[in-house]
mmCIF file of C-alpha atoms and ligand atoms in Angstrom:
data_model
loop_
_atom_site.group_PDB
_atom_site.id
_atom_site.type_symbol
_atom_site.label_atom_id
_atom_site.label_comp_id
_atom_site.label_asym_id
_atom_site.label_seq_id
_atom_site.Cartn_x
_atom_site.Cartn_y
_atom_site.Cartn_z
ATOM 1 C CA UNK A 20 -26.550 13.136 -50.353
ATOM 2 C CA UNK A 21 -30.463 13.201 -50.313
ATOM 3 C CA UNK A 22 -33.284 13.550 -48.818
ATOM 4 C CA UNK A 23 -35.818 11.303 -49.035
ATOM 5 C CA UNK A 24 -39.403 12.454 -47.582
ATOM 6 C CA UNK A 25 -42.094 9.826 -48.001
ATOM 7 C CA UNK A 26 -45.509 9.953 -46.654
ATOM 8 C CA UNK A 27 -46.997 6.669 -45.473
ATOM 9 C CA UNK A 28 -50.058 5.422 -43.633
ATOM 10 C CA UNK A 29 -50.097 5.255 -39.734
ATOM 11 C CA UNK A 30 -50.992 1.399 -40.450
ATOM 12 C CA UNK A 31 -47.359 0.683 -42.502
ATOM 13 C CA UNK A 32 -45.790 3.101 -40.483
ATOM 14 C CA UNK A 33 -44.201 0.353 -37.954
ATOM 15 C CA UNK A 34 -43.516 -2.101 -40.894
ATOM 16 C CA UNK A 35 -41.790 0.732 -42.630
ATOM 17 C CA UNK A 36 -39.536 2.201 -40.310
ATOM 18 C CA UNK A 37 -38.551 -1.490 -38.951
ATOM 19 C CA UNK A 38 -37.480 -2.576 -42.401
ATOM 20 C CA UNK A 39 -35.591 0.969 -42.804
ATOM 21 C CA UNK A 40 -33.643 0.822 -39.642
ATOM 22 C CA UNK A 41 -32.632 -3.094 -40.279
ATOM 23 C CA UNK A 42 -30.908 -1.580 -42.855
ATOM 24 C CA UNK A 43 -29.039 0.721 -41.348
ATOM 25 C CA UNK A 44 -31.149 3.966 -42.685
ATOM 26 C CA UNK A 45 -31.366 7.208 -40.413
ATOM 27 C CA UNK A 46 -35.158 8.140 -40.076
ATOM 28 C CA UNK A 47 -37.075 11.259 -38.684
ATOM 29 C CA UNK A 48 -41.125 10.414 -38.281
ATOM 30 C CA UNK A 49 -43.007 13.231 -38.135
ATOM 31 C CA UNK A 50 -46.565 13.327 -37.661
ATOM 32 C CA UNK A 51 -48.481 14.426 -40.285
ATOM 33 C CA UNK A 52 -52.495 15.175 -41.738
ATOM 34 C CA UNK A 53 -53.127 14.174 -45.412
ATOM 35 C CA UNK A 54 -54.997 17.220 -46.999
ATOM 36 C CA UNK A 55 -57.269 15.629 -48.321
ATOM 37 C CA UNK A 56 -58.938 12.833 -45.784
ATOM 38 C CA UNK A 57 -57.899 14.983 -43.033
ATOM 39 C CA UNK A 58 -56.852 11.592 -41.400
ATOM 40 C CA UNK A 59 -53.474 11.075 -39.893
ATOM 41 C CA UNK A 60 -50.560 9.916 -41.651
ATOM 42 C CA UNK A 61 -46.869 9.857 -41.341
ATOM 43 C CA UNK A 62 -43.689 11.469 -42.889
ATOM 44 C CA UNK A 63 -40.410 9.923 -42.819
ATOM 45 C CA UNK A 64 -37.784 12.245 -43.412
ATOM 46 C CA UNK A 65 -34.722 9.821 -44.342
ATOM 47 C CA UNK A 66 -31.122 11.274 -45.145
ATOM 48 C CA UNK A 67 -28.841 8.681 -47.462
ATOM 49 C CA UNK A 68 -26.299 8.574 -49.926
ATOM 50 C CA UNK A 69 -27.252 9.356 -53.569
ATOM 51 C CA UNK A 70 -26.742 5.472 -54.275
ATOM 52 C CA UNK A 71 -28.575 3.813 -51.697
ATOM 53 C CA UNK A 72 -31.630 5.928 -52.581
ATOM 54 C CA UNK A 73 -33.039 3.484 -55.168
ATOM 55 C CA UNK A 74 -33.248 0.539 -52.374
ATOM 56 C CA UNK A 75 -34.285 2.926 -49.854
ATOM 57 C CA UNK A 76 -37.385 3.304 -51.932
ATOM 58 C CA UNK A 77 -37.610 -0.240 -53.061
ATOM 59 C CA UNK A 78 -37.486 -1.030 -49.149
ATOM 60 C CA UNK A 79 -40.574 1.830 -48.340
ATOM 61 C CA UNK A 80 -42.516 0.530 -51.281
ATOM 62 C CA UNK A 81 -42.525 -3.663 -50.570
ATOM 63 C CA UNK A 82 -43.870 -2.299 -46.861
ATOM 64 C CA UNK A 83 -46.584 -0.019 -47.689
ATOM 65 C CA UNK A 84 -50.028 -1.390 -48.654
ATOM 66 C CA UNK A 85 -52.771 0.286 -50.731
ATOM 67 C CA UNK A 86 -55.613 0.550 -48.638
ATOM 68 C CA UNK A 87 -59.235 1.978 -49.574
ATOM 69 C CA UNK A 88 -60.324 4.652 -47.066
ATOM 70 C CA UNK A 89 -63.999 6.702 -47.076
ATOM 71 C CA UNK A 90 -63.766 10.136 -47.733
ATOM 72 C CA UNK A 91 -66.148 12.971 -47.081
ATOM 73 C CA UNK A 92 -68.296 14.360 -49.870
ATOM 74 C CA UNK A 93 -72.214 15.796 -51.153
ATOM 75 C CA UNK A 94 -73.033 11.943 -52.262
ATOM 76 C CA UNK A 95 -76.530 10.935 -51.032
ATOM 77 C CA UNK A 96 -74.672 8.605 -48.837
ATOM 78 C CA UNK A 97 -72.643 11.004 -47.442
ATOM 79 C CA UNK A 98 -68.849 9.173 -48.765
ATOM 80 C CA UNK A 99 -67.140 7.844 -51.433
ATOM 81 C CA UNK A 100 -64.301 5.840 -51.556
ATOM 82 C CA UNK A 101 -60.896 6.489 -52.418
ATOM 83 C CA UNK A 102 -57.528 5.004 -52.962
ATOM 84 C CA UNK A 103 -54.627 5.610 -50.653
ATOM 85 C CA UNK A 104 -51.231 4.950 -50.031
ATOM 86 C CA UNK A 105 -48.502 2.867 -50.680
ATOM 87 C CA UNK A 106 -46.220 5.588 -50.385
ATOM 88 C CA UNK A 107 -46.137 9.055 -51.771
ATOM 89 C CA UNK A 108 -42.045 9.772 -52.152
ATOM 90 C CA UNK A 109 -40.091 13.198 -52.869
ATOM 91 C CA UNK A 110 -35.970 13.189 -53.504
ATOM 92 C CA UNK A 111 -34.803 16.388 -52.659
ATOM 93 C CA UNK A 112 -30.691 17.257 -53.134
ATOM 94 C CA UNK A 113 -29.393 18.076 -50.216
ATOM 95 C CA UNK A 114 -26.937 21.423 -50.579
ATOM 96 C CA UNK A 115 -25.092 20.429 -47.256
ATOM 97 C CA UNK A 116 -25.171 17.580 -44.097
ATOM 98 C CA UNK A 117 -23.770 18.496 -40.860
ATOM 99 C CA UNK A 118 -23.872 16.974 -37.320
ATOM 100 C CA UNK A 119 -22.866 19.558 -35.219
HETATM 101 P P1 LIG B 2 -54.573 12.919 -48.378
HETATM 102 O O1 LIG B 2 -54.366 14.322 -48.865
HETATM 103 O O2 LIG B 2 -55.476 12.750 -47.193
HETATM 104 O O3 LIG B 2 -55.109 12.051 -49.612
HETATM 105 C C1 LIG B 2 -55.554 10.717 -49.431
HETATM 106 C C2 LIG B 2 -55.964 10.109 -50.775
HETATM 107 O O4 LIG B 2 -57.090 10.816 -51.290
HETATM 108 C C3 LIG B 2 -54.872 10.212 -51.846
HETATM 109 O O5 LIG B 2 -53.997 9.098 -51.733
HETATM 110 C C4 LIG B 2 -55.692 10.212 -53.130
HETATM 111 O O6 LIG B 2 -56.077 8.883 -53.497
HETATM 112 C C5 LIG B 2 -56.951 10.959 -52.715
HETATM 113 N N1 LIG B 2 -56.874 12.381 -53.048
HETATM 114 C C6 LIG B 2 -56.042 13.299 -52.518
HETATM 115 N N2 LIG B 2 -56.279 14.543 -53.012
HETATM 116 C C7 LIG B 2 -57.308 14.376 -53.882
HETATM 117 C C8 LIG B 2 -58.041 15.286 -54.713
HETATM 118 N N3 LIG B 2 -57.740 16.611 -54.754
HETATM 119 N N4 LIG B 2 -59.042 14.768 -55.483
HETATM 120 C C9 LIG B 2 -59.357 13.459 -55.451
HETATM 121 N N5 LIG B 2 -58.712 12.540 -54.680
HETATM 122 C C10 LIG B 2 -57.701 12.997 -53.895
HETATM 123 P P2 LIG B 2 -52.443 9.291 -52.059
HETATM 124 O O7 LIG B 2 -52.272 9.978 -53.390
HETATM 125 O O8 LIG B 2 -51.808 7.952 -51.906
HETATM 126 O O9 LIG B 2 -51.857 10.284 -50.967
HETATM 127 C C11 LIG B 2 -51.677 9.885 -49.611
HETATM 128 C C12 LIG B 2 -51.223 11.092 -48.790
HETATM 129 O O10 LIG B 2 -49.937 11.516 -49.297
HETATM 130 C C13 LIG B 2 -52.104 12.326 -48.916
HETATM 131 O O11 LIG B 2 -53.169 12.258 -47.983
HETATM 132 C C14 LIG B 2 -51.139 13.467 -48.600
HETATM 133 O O12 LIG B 2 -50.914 13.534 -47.193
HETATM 134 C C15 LIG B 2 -49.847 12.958 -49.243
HETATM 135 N N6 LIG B 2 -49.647 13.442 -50.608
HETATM 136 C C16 LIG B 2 -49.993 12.800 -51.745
HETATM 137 N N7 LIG B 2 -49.626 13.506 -52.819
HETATM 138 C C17 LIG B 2 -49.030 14.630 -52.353
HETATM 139 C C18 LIG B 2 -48.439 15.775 -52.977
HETATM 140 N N8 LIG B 2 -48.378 15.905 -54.325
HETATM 141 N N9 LIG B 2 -47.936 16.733 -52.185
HETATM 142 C C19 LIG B 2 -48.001 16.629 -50.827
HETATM 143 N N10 LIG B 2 -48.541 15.581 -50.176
HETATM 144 C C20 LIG B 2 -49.050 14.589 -50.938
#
């Protein structure tokens, strides 16, 4: 068993979540703020067998977009740009799964 924890964009997050659940995946959205833009995003928490992990990722991946979003900084004209998204993605084992 694992847990997969992605972070995607509020603007994939229905795309995302749609394809996930088609599939038969069991998803927790949590809302979350990137560090960084300070701008809204979301986590998907997503527990799965080890072996369905690979198309679970393949699945977040072909629904997440790169998009190019300003960002705050001491440039003369007061942004910059900066890359974001698809998908930033963390595995993590999971020691034990219970339903109580
Ligand atoms: P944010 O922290 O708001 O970052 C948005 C985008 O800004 C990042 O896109 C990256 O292109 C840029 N960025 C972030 N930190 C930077 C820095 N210190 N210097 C220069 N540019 C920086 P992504 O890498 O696609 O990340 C999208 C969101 O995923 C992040 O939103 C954050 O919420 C999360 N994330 C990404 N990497 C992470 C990590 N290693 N640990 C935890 N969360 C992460």
């Amino acid at each position: 068993m694992k847990l997969v924890m992605a972070i995607v964009s509020k603007e994939d997050t229905s795309s995302v979540t749609h394809a996930l659940t088609k599939e038969n995946y069991y998803i927790t959205r949590l809302s979350t703020t990137g560090g960084f833009l300070r701008a809204g995003n979301t986590t998907l928490l997503i527990g799965t067998d080890d072996e369905k992990v690979d198309h679970c990722i393949e699945l977040i991946g072909a629904h997440s977009k790169h998009h190019t979003q300003k960002a705050a900084s001491s440039a003369p004209d007061g942004s910059r740009e900066v890359k974001a998204g698809g998908a930033t993605v963390f595995v993590l084992g999971v020691g034990q799964f219970q339903k109580l």
